Amino acid sequence: MKRNSVVVLLLMASFYTSAQNGKAKIKIDIERKTGTIDRLIYGNFTEHLGRCIYGGIYDPASPQADANGFRKDVIEATKNLGVSVIRWPGGNFVSGYHWEDGIGPKEKRPHRKDLAWGDIETNEVGTDEWLKFSEATGAAAYVCVNMGTGSLDEARNWVEYCNGKQGLYYSDLRAKNGHPAPYRVKYWGLGNEMDGPWQMGHKNAEDYSKFALEAAKLMKWSDDSIKLIASGSSNYVRDWAEWDRTVLNHLHDYIDYISLHHYSGNQEKDHNKFMAVTTQVENSIRITEGIINEVRSKYKMTKPIYIAFDEYNVWYRAWNEQKLEEHYNMQDALVVALYLNVFVRNAHIVKMANMAQLVNVIAPMMVTDGKLWLQPIYFPLQLFAQNCQGSNLNTLVQCDRYDAGDFKQVPYLDVTSVYNEKLGEVVVNVVNRHKDKAIETTISNQFGKFDTKGKVAEVNANLDDENSPSMQKVKIQNKEIAVSEKEFTYSFPAHSFTQIRIKIKS
Ligand code: AHR
């Protein structure tokens, strides 16, 4: 596991301008589109870890189990969350996972010790089972291969097992195991966090790149319709960008994405610093985008390479021995909204993102004593996934700023606006980072006319409020507001996330 220690360069967005003495201004212009939002940025992740798979998505003994042993309440909450893609089976777990352990008759599957997390893996849930789960949720499947202890043959045979037409050894095995039709898994990861010494089979950048290149070739030759994600930086220490540069130089012809990971925490119990942590995330995206551009221009490439931010979340209280069952509060929900604003603001280059993880393990939903309940971080992700489709808009924001440690000139308001052309709707996403002050803001429209009313969804509670199986203190509150054609004023409550949706006519 890495902790974030990206050098804080604070390349704050140029469209944030300076102090307004308590009042703020947001200008929206639907002609200033900067990138199309890919629905895949509203993804999640399920790893064989603690109670994510066993006791989370899969629990055949539960009254909630469907015919395949998967929890219907988890499937329902995943659909309601609007999850677009799910990554599996790890995470650190995948670097010791041999996928053939998890196919065929369950009673014959081996039990093995998972050296990443120390659990015993029974292999009850393997490829065929997990793909049934992801299909039931309606999300696209994203399978990550073992680039730690795994082999090139394992990688390409897994593609053949999932996607091959009948008549080949592994695709016929899939048919024998009950699924004659190819699964058509589109997204494939070339290993997990291979830059980290905690990873089984960790390699240096050169060795990883050479191995991953050979795997990529064989996987694409097995099915040239798949999209590949290279394992990028997760370990933001000295020279982290060099890892990405090396990987991109070797793999550029084969990959469609390079991954980034980031976890944040409030170990210092400093609200202002915690609220600024996603400026590091934005910096790592900009630096990686620069390296992608450098490599694409060096090789005169026309094919794009995007960023898949395939692990992010708040994670600092629950470590290994606690099975990573983090209990989230309102403050953490704000950080998740900030991550999502970063992904939307960088929609031109971030084309996939996966909250780590889906259930029980650092997750938006929990199953406690058989009952499903929703953590505070569920709600910002749900609002973004349900309502933010279309294009990101370059949005002018003027507001007061603050300094906190290495973080300088952090705007109190973190804002994105999105134009959904199909619905003729603008969506404004605002995190007020201020611990105790509401911020009165003028929102003006540069093009066309706002409708007379707007729909407001607000996530707001005491900063340390948590949810539990019996009490949902943090949730979405909805209301309608009156709006004028060109300008209106709204007061964003202290430490809140607000999403305003307004129809717009040209
Ligand atoms: O999501 C938990 C762990 O965090 C993953 O297994 C690993 O990739 C990262 O370090």
PDB file of C-alpha atoms in Angstrom, residues 75 79 86 128-141 179 182-183:
ATOM      1  CA  ILE A  75     -26.616  -5.883  -6.527  1.00  0.00           C
ATOM      2  CA  LYS A  79     -27.278  -0.467  -9.596  1.00  0.00           C
ATOM      3  CA  ILE A  86     -16.093  -3.029 -11.829  1.00  0.00           C
ATOM      4  CA  ASP A 128     -17.530 -17.580 -14.202  1.00  0.00           C
ATOM      5  CA  GLU A 129     -19.112 -16.597 -10.899  1.00  0.00           C
ATOM      6  CA  TRP A 130     -17.709 -13.069 -10.793  1.00  0.00           C
ATOM      7  CA  LEU A 131     -18.700 -12.363 -14.392  1.00  0.00           C
ATOM      8  CA  LYS A 132     -22.263 -13.415 -13.505  1.00  0.00           C
ATOM      9  CA  PHE A 133     -22.173 -10.900 -10.651  1.00  0.00           C
ATOM     10  CA  SER A 134     -20.894  -8.053 -12.790  1.00  0.00           C
ATOM     11  CA  GLU A 135     -23.491  -8.824 -15.447  1.00  0.00           C
ATOM     12  CA  ALA A 136     -26.256  -8.742 -12.797  1.00  0.00           C
ATOM     13  CA  THR A 137     -25.149  -5.243 -11.747  1.00  0.00           C
ATOM     14  CA  GLY A 138     -25.168  -3.973 -15.334  1.00  0.00           C
ATOM     15  CA  ALA A 139     -21.573  -2.767 -14.975  1.00  0.00           C
ATOM     16  CA  ALA A 140     -18.814  -3.515 -17.496  1.00  0.00           C
ATOM     17  CA  ALA A 141     -16.209  -6.053 -16.365  1.00  0.00           C
ATOM     18  CA  HIS A 179     -20.922 -20.661 -20.670  1.00  0.00           C
ATOM     19  CA  PRO A 182     -17.875 -15.531 -25.053  1.00  0.00           C
ATOM     20  CA  TYR A 183     -18.141 -13.090 -22.148  1.00  0.00           C
TER      21      TYR A 183
END
